[in-house]
Each structure stands twice: as structure tokens, then as C-alpha cells.
Amino acid sequence: MTQTNPIISAEWLSQHLDDPQIAIADCRFSLADPELGQQQYLHHHIPGAHYLHLNRDLSSIVQRHGGRHPLPDPELFAQKLGAIGVTSPEVLLVVYDDSRFAFAARLWWLLRYLGHDRVAILDGGFKGWQAGGYPVTDAIPRSNLGTFSPQIRPDRLVDIETVKTRSPLPSVALIDSRERDRYLGNHEPIDPIAGHIPGALNYPWQEVTDENAQVRPHSDQVQRWADIAGSEEIIVYCGSGVTACVNLLSLEMAGIPNAKLYAGSWSDWCSYQVED
């Protein structure tokens, strides 16, 4: 399958809205108000876009371990992908949010983990689309009757035992994607323990884009990872395996495509340290 540029422009998408080989997913979401994204979608969205909810569609049910946003069941998620039109390897899925790729990148990574490379994130997100004067609608598209066949790539994912075993090795770079204060343990608004996994380096995910959710230039992405580009293995985590995907996107753009996600992330790591 031909590789796809992971970022597309609003102008390009506006010219391909009627292309039958393009599907669109709206991933707007708020951790503070989990229903806000879907409410915004129902009010208006890009024509043809289907809505995917972080908690209900892009994650599975939270357990004692596994983090706050466990990966969705592959077969159940495959059904949802088929329903929104990702029915063949030729279909390009365009994903967007309004949070500087925080949630769209999760879907981007999931598609690639399930073997579908034709997926791209809308530069500037929904706010950029609106600012450009492109059309919006409140019409809900019909579900598709096609199927999606996942081809899981297990080498893109690691669990806590792998992190414990591999991260101390000098050839391995462990990346914490959270903002600096959370990494340092100065501020922890969500998880029961503050701090970071021993040996982790801090690369905040917000650095991938500017304040307008426009991806920073390719040269910036390359320079950003220059210090660890020679690592034999790169493992990326965040709070719950969501915003880490923005850094995985950045690594891909920098020409470092084989980094791995610790999906449980800090919330999973904490769950083994909190007393019953």
C-alpha cells in the first residue's frame, strides 16, 4: 500500500469532499466534558464526517490496570471503521479535532496499528477549517455497510513489563509526552501519583503544532528529535496513551517511523503503585 502524507490541508480536503474513496472522522472531545465533542459535532461539522467518541469508540472499558483509555477491541473497532466508510485499503480516512491533534492523532495511530496506512490529520483542525470559510453542516451521514479487516501490527505497542525491561537500556529512549509540570511532578490533575517513569525524557506533545493547530515545519520535527534519532528503540507514553500519539506522529514526520506506544502510559504505571 502506498504511504500517505500524515497531514493534509483544508484546501485539499475541500476539493475532495465528494471523492468516494475518502472518509472523514470528527474526533472532537473534551476531557473536562466528555459529551461536548459530540454536541459540537451535532451542531455542525465537515460535510460527510462521522463522529468517533474517545471513550466509547477509540477506547475500551477501563479496568483496574491498563490505563484510563485502554485500546479498543480490534474487532469491535473494525466494525465502527467499516460503518464510517473505511472499507478497503484504498480509502483515505481524514481525521480532525479542535485540540491540536490530541484526539485525532489517537485515531491516526489506531488505523496504522490496525494495518491501514491511508489516514491523515487535517492541519489546523476544525477551527482552521472554519477560519478558511469552508462548508459545515449538521447533516448526519449514513452508516456504511462495508467491512474493515484489521491487520494488527503488534510491534507498534508495548506493555508495562516491556517498559520495565527495555527502558533502562542505553539504546532505548523512553519519551514522556505530558507537559513539563506533570513530568516533573509539580502538578498532577488526573492521576493519583505525580512524577514520571524513571529514565524518561520529556517532549511535550503541544510542541508538534503551533497555537493555531498548524503542524510545525518538517525541519522543526527533525530537529526536535535529533538527540534521540540514533536510538535503537523509542517508546512513547503520556497520561493515558492518547496525546502520546501526537509525538508518534511527529516522529513519523521526522523520518523515525518505528517508535512504539506504551498505551497504558502513566495511568497504567500508577495503577501498580497505588495501594488497594
CSV table of C-alpha atoms in Angstrom, one decimal:
chain,number,residue,atom,x,y,z
A,1,MET,CA,0.0,0.0,0.0
A,2,THR,CA,1.2,3.5,-0.8
A,3,GLN,CA,2.2,5.6,2.2
A,4,THR,CA,0.1,8.7,2.9
A,5,ASN,CA,1.3,12.1,4.0
A,6,PRO,CA,0.1,12.2,7.6
A,7,ILE,CA,-1.0,15.8,7.3
A,8,ILE,CA,-3.4,17.3,4.7
A,9,SER,CA,-4.6,20.9,4.2
A,10,ALA,CA,-8.2,22.2,4.5
A,11,GLU,CA,-7.9,23.4,0.9
A,12,TRP,CA,-7.1,19.9,-0.3
A,13,LEU,CA,-9.9,18.3,1.6
A,14,SER,CA,-12.4,20.9,0.4
A,15,GLN,CA,-11.6,19.9,-3.1
A,16,HIS,CA,-12.1,16.2,-2.4
A,17,LEU,CA,-15.3,16.1,-0.2
A,18,ASP,CA,-17.2,14.2,-2.9
A,19,ASP,CA,-14.5,11.6,-3.5
A,20,PRO,CA,-15.9,8.2,-2.8
A,21,GLN,CA,-12.5,6.9,-1.7
A,22,ILE,CA,-12.4,9.4,1.2
A,23,ALA,CA,-13.9,9.0,4.6
A,24,ILE,CA,-13.9,11.7,7.3
A,25,ALA,CA,-13.9,11.3,11.1
A,26,ASP,CA,-14.6,14.1,13.6
A,27,CYS,CA,-12.8,13.4,16.9
A,28,ARG,CA,-13.5,16.5,18.9
A,29,PHE,CA,-13.5,15.8,22.6
A,30,SER,CA,-13.1,17.4,26.0
A,31,LEU,CA,-11.6,15.5,29.0
A,32,ALA,CA,-13.5,18.0,31.2
A,33,ASP,CA,-16.8,17.5,29.5
A,34,PRO,CA,-16.9,14.1,27.7
A,35,GLU,CA,-20.1,14.8,25.8
A,36,LEU,CA,-19.1,18.3,24.5
A,37,GLY,CA,-17.4,17.0,21.3
A,38,GLN,CA,-20.4,15.1,20.1
A,39,GLN,CA,-22.7,18.0,20.9
A,40,GLN,CA,-20.4,20.3,18.8
A,41,TYR,CA,-20.5,17.7,16.0
A,42,LEU,CA,-24.3,17.6,16.1
A,43,HIS,CA,-24.3,21.4,15.8
A,44,HIS,CA,-22.0,21.5,12.8
A,45,HIS,CA,-19.2,19.5,11.3
A,46,ILE,CA,-17.4,19.0,8.0
A,47,PRO,CA,-19.7,17.6,5.4
A,48,GLY,CA,-19.6,13.8,5.3
A,49,ALA,CA,-17.9,13.5,8.6
A,50,HIS,CA,-18.8,10.7,11.1
A,51,TYR,CA,-18.2,11.2,14.8
A,52,LEU,CA,-16.0,8.9,16.9
A,53,HIS,CA,-16.0,9.4,20.7
A,54,LEU,CA,-12.7,9.0,22.6
A,55,ASN,CA,-14.3,7.0,25.4
A,56,ARG,CA,-16.9,5.0,23.6
A,57,ASP,CA,-15.2,4.4,20.2
A,58,LEU,CA,-11.4,5.0,20.5
A,59,SER,CA,-11.1,3.2,23.9
A,60,SER,CA,-12.4,0.2,25.7
A,61,ILE,CA,-13.8,-0.1,29.2
A,62,VAL,CA,-11.4,0.9,32.0
A,63,GLN,CA,-10.2,-1.9,34.2
A,64,ARG,CA,-8.0,-2.0,37.3
A,65,HIS,CA,-4.9,-1.9,35.1
A,66,GLY,CA,-4.4,-0.8,31.6
A,67,GLY,CA,-4.8,2.9,32.0
A,68,ARG,CA,-7.6,5.4,31.7
A,69,HIS,CA,-8.0,4.9,27.9
A,70,PRO,CA,-7.3,1.3,27.1
A,71,LEU,CA,-7.2,0.5,23.4
A,72,PRO,CA,-10.5,-0.5,21.8
A,73,ASP,CA,-11.2,-4.2,21.0
A,74,PRO,CA,-9.8,-4.6,17.4
A,75,GLU,CA,-12.8,-6.5,16.0
A,76,LEU,CA,-15.4,-4.1,17.5
A,77,PHE,CA,-13.4,-1.1,16.4
A,78,ALA,CA,-13.1,-2.6,12.9
A,79,GLN,CA,-16.9,-2.7,12.7
A,80,LYS,CA,-17.0,1.0,13.5
A,81,LEU,CA,-14.4,1.8,10.9
A,82,GLY,CA,-16.4,-0.1,8.3
A,83,ALA,CA,-19.5,1.8,9.3
A,84,ILE,CA,-17.8,5.2,8.6
A,85,GLY,CA,-16.6,4.1,5.2
A,86,VAL,CA,-13.1,2.6,5.7
A,87,THR,CA,-14.0,-0.4,3.7
A,88,SER,CA,-10.9,-1.0,1.6
A,89,PRO,CA,-7.1,-0.3,1.6
A,90,GLU,CA,-7.7,2.4,-1.0
A,91,VAL,CA,-9.9,4.5,1.3
A,92,LEU,CA,-8.2,7.6,2.8
A,93,LEU,CA,-9.5,8.4,6.3
A,94,VAL,CA,-9.2,12.1,7.1
A,95,VAL,CA,-9.4,12.8,10.9
A,96,TYR,CA,-9.7,16.1,12.8
A,97,ASP,CA,-10.4,17.6,16.2
A,98,ASP,CA,-10.0,21.1,17.7
A,99,SER,CA,-7.3,20.2,20.2
A,100,ARG,CA,-4.1,20.5,18.3
A,101,PHE,CA,-4.3,16.8,17.2
A,102,ALA,CA,-4.7,15.5,20.8
A,103,PHE,CA,-7.5,13.1,19.8
A,104,ALA,CA,-7.2,13.0,16.0
A,105,ALA,CA,-3.7,11.5,16.4
A,106,ARG,CA,-5.1,8.7,18.6
A,107,LEU,CA,-7.3,7.7,15.6
A,108,TRP,CA,-4.4,8.2,13.2
A,109,TRP,CA,-2.3,5.8,15.3
A,110,LEU,CA,-5.0,3.3,15.7
A,111,LEU,CA,-5.5,3.0,12.0
A,112,ARG,CA,-1.9,2.4,11.4
A,113,TYR,CA,-1.7,-0.1,14.3
A,114,LEU,CA,-4.5,-2.0,12.6
A,115,GLY,CA,-2.7,-2.1,9.3
A,116,HIS,CA,-4.3,0.8,7.4
A,117,ASP,CA,-1.8,3.4,6.3
A,118,ARG,CA,-4.1,5.7,4.3
A,119,VAL,CA,-5.0,8.0,7.2
A,120,ALA,CA,-4.2,11.7,7.6
A,121,ILE,CA,-4.9,14.5,10.0
A,122,LEU,CA,-6.4,17.8,9.0
A,123,ASP,CA,-4.0,20.6,9.5
A,124,GLY,CA,-5.5,23.4,11.7
A,125,GLY,CA,-8.3,21.1,12.8
A,126,PHE,CA,-12.0,22.2,12.7
A,127,LYS,CA,-11.2,25.7,13.8
A,128,GLY,CA,-8.8,26.1,10.9
A,129,TRP,CA,-11.5,24.7,8.5
A,130,GLN,CA,-14.0,27.3,9.8
A,131,ALA,CA,-11.5,30.1,9.6
A,132,GLY,CA,-10.9,29.2,6.0
A,133,GLY,CA,-14.5,29.7,5.2
A,134,TYR,CA,-15.1,26.1,4.2
A,135,PRO,CA,-18.5,24.5,4.4
A,136,VAL,CA,-20.0,22.9,7.5
A,137,THR,CA,-23.3,21.1,8.0
A,138,ASP,CA,-25.5,19.5,10.7
A,139,ALA,CA,-26.5,16.6,8.4
A,140,ILE,CA,-25.5,13.2,9.7
A,141,PRO,CA,-24.2,10.9,7.0
A,142,ARG,CA,-25.5,7.4,6.6
A,143,SER,CA,-23.6,4.4,8.0
A,144,ASN,CA,-21.8,2.3,5.5
A,145,LEU,CA,-22.5,-1.4,5.1
A,146,GLY,CA,-18.9,-2.3,4.3
A,147,THR,CA,-16.3,-4.1,6.4
A,148,PHE,CA,-12.8,-3.3,7.6
A,149,SER,CA,-10.3,-6.1,8.1
A,150,PRO,CA,-7.7,-5.3,10.7
A,151,GLN,CA,-4.1,-6.5,10.2
A,152,ILE,CA,-2.7,-5.8,13.6
A,153,ARG,CA,1.0,-4.7,13.9
A,154,PRO,CA,1.9,-5.8,17.4
A,155,ASP,CA,5.4,-4.4,17.1
A,156,ARG,CA,4.0,-0.9,17.5
A,157,LEU,CA,2.8,-1.5,21.0
A,158,VAL,CA,4.4,-2.3,24.4
A,159,ASP,CA,3.1,-3.1,27.8
A,160,ILE,CA,4.4,-2.3,31.3
A,161,GLU,CA,6.6,-5.3,31.5
A,162,THR,CA,8.4,-4.3,28.3
A,163,VAL,CA,8.8,-0.8,29.6
A,164,LYS,CA,10.4,-2.1,32.8
A,165,THR,CA,12.7,-4.4,30.9
A,166,ARG,CA,13.7,-2.2,28.0
A,167,SER,CA,13.7,1.4,29.2
A,168,PRO,CA,16.8,1.1,31.4
A,169,LEU,CA,18.9,0.1,28.4
A,170,PRO,CA,21.1,2.9,27.0
A,171,SER,CA,20.0,2.1,23.5
A,172,VAL,CA,16.3,2.8,24.3
A,173,ALA,CA,14.7,6.2,24.6
A,174,LEU,CA,11.6,6.5,26.8
A,175,ILE,CA,9.6,9.6,26.0
A,176,ASP,CA,7.1,11.3,28.3
A,177,SER,CA,4.7,13.4,26.2
A,178,ARG,CA,3.0,15.3,29.0
A,179,GLU,CA,3.5,19.0,29.8
A,180,ARG,CA,6.6,19.8,31.8
A,181,ASP,CA,4.9,20.4,35.2
A,182,ARG,CA,3.3,17.0,35.1
A,183,TYR,CA,6.5,15.3,34.0
A,184,LEU,CA,8.3,17.0,36.9
A,185,GLY,CA,5.6,16.0,39.4
A,186,ASN,CA,4.8,19.7,40.2
A,187,HIS,CA,1.2,19.3,39.1
A,188,GLU,CA,-0.9,16.2,38.6
A,189,PRO,CA,-4.6,16.9,37.9
A,190,ILE,CA,-5.8,13.4,37.0
A,191,ASP,CA,-3.7,10.5,38.2
A,192,PRO,CA,-3.2,9.5,41.8
A,193,ILE,CA,0.6,9.8,41.7
A,194,ALA,CA,2.7,12.6,40.4
A,195,GLY,CA,6.0,12.3,38.5
A,196,HIS,CA,7.3,10.2,35.6
A,197,ILE,CA,8.7,6.8,34.8
A,198,PRO,CA,12.4,6.6,35.8
A,199,GLY,CA,14.7,7.5,32.9
A,200,ALA,CA,12.0,9.1,30.8
A,201,LEU,CA,12.8,12.2,28.7
A,202,ASN,CA,10.2,15.0,28.4
A,203,TYR,CA,9.0,16.0,24.9
A,204,PRO,CA,5.6,17.8,25.5
A,205,TRP,CA,3.1,16.9,22.8
A,206,GLN,CA,2.0,20.5,22.3
A,207,GLU,CA,5.3,21.3,20.7
A,208,VAL,CA,4.3,19.5,17.5
A,209,THR,CA,1.9,22.2,16.4
A,210,ASP,CA,1.6,26.0,16.8
A,211,GLU,CA,-1.2,27.8,18.7
A,212,ASN,CA,-3.4,27.6,15.6
A,213,ALA,CA,-3.1,23.8,15.4
A,214,GLN,CA,-0.9,24.1,12.3
A,215,VAL,CA,1.8,21.4,12.3
A,216,ARG,CA,5.3,22.9,12.6
A,217,PRO,CA,7.6,22.5,9.6
A,218,HIS,CA,9.3,19.2,8.8
A,219,SER,CA,12.7,20.7,9.7
A,220,ASP,CA,11.4,21.5,13.2
A,221,GLN,CA,10.2,18.0,13.6
A,222,VAL,CA,13.6,16.6,12.6
A,223,GLN,CA,15.5,18.9,14.9
A,224,ARG,CA,13.1,18.2,17.7
A,225,TRP,CA,14.2,14.5,17.8
A,226,ALA,CA,17.8,15.0,16.8
A,227,ASP,CA,19.2,13.9,20.2
A,228,ILE,CA,17.5,10.5,20.2
A,229,ALA,CA,17.3,9.8,16.5
A,230,GLY,CA,20.0,7.2,16.8
A,231,SER,CA,18.2,5.2,19.5
A,232,GLU,CA,17.7,1.5,18.7
A,233,GLU,CA,14.2,1.7,20.2
A,234,ILE,CA,11.9,4.6,21.1
A,235,ILE,CA,8.9,4.1,23.5
A,236,VAL,CA,6.4,6.9,23.9
A,237,TYR,CA,3.8,7.4,26.6
A,238,CYS,CA,1.7,10.2,28.1
A,239,GLY,CA,-1.1,10.1,30.8
A,240,SER,CA,-3.3,7.5,29.2
A,241,GLY,CA,-2.0,6.7,25.7
A,242,VAL,CA,-3.8,9.5,23.8
A,243,THR,CA,-1.6,12.6,23.4
A,244,ALA,CA,1.5,10.3,23.1
A,245,CYS,CA,0.2,9.7,19.6
A,246,VAL,CA,0.9,13.3,18.7
A,247,ASN,CA,4.5,12.6,19.4
A,248,LEU,CA,4.4,9.4,17.4
A,249,LEU,CA,3.0,11.5,14.5
A,250,SER,CA,5.9,13.9,15.0
A,251,LEU,CA,8.4,11.1,15.0
A,252,GLU,CA,6.9,9.7,11.8
A,253,MET,CA,7.2,13.1,10.1
A,254,ALA,CA,10.8,13.3,11.3
A,255,GLY,CA,11.6,10.1,9.5
A,256,ILE,CA,11.6,7.9,12.6
A,257,PRO,CA,8.6,5.6,11.9
A,258,ASN,CA,9.2,2.7,14.2
A,259,ALA,CA,8.5,4.2,17.6
A,260,LYS,CA,6.2,2.3,19.9
A,261,LEU,CA,3.3,3.3,22.1
A,262,TYR,CA,3.0,2.3,25.8
A,263,ALA,CA,-0.7,2.5,25.6
A,264,GLY,CA,-1.4,2.3,29.3
A,265,SER,CA,1.0,5.1,29.9
A,266,TRP,CA,1.4,6.9,33.3
A,267,SER,CA,-2.1,5.9,34.4
A,268,ASP,CA,-1.3,2.2,34.0
A,269,TRP,CA,2.1,2.6,35.6
A,270,CYS,CA,0.4,4.3,38.6
A,271,SER,CA,-2.1,1.6,39.0
A,272,TYR,CA,0.6,-0.9,40.1
A,273,GLN,CA,1.9,1.6,42.7
A,274,VAL,CA,-1.4,2.6,44.4
A,275,GLU,CA,-2.3,0.5,47.4
A,276,ASP,CA,-5.6,-1.3,47.4
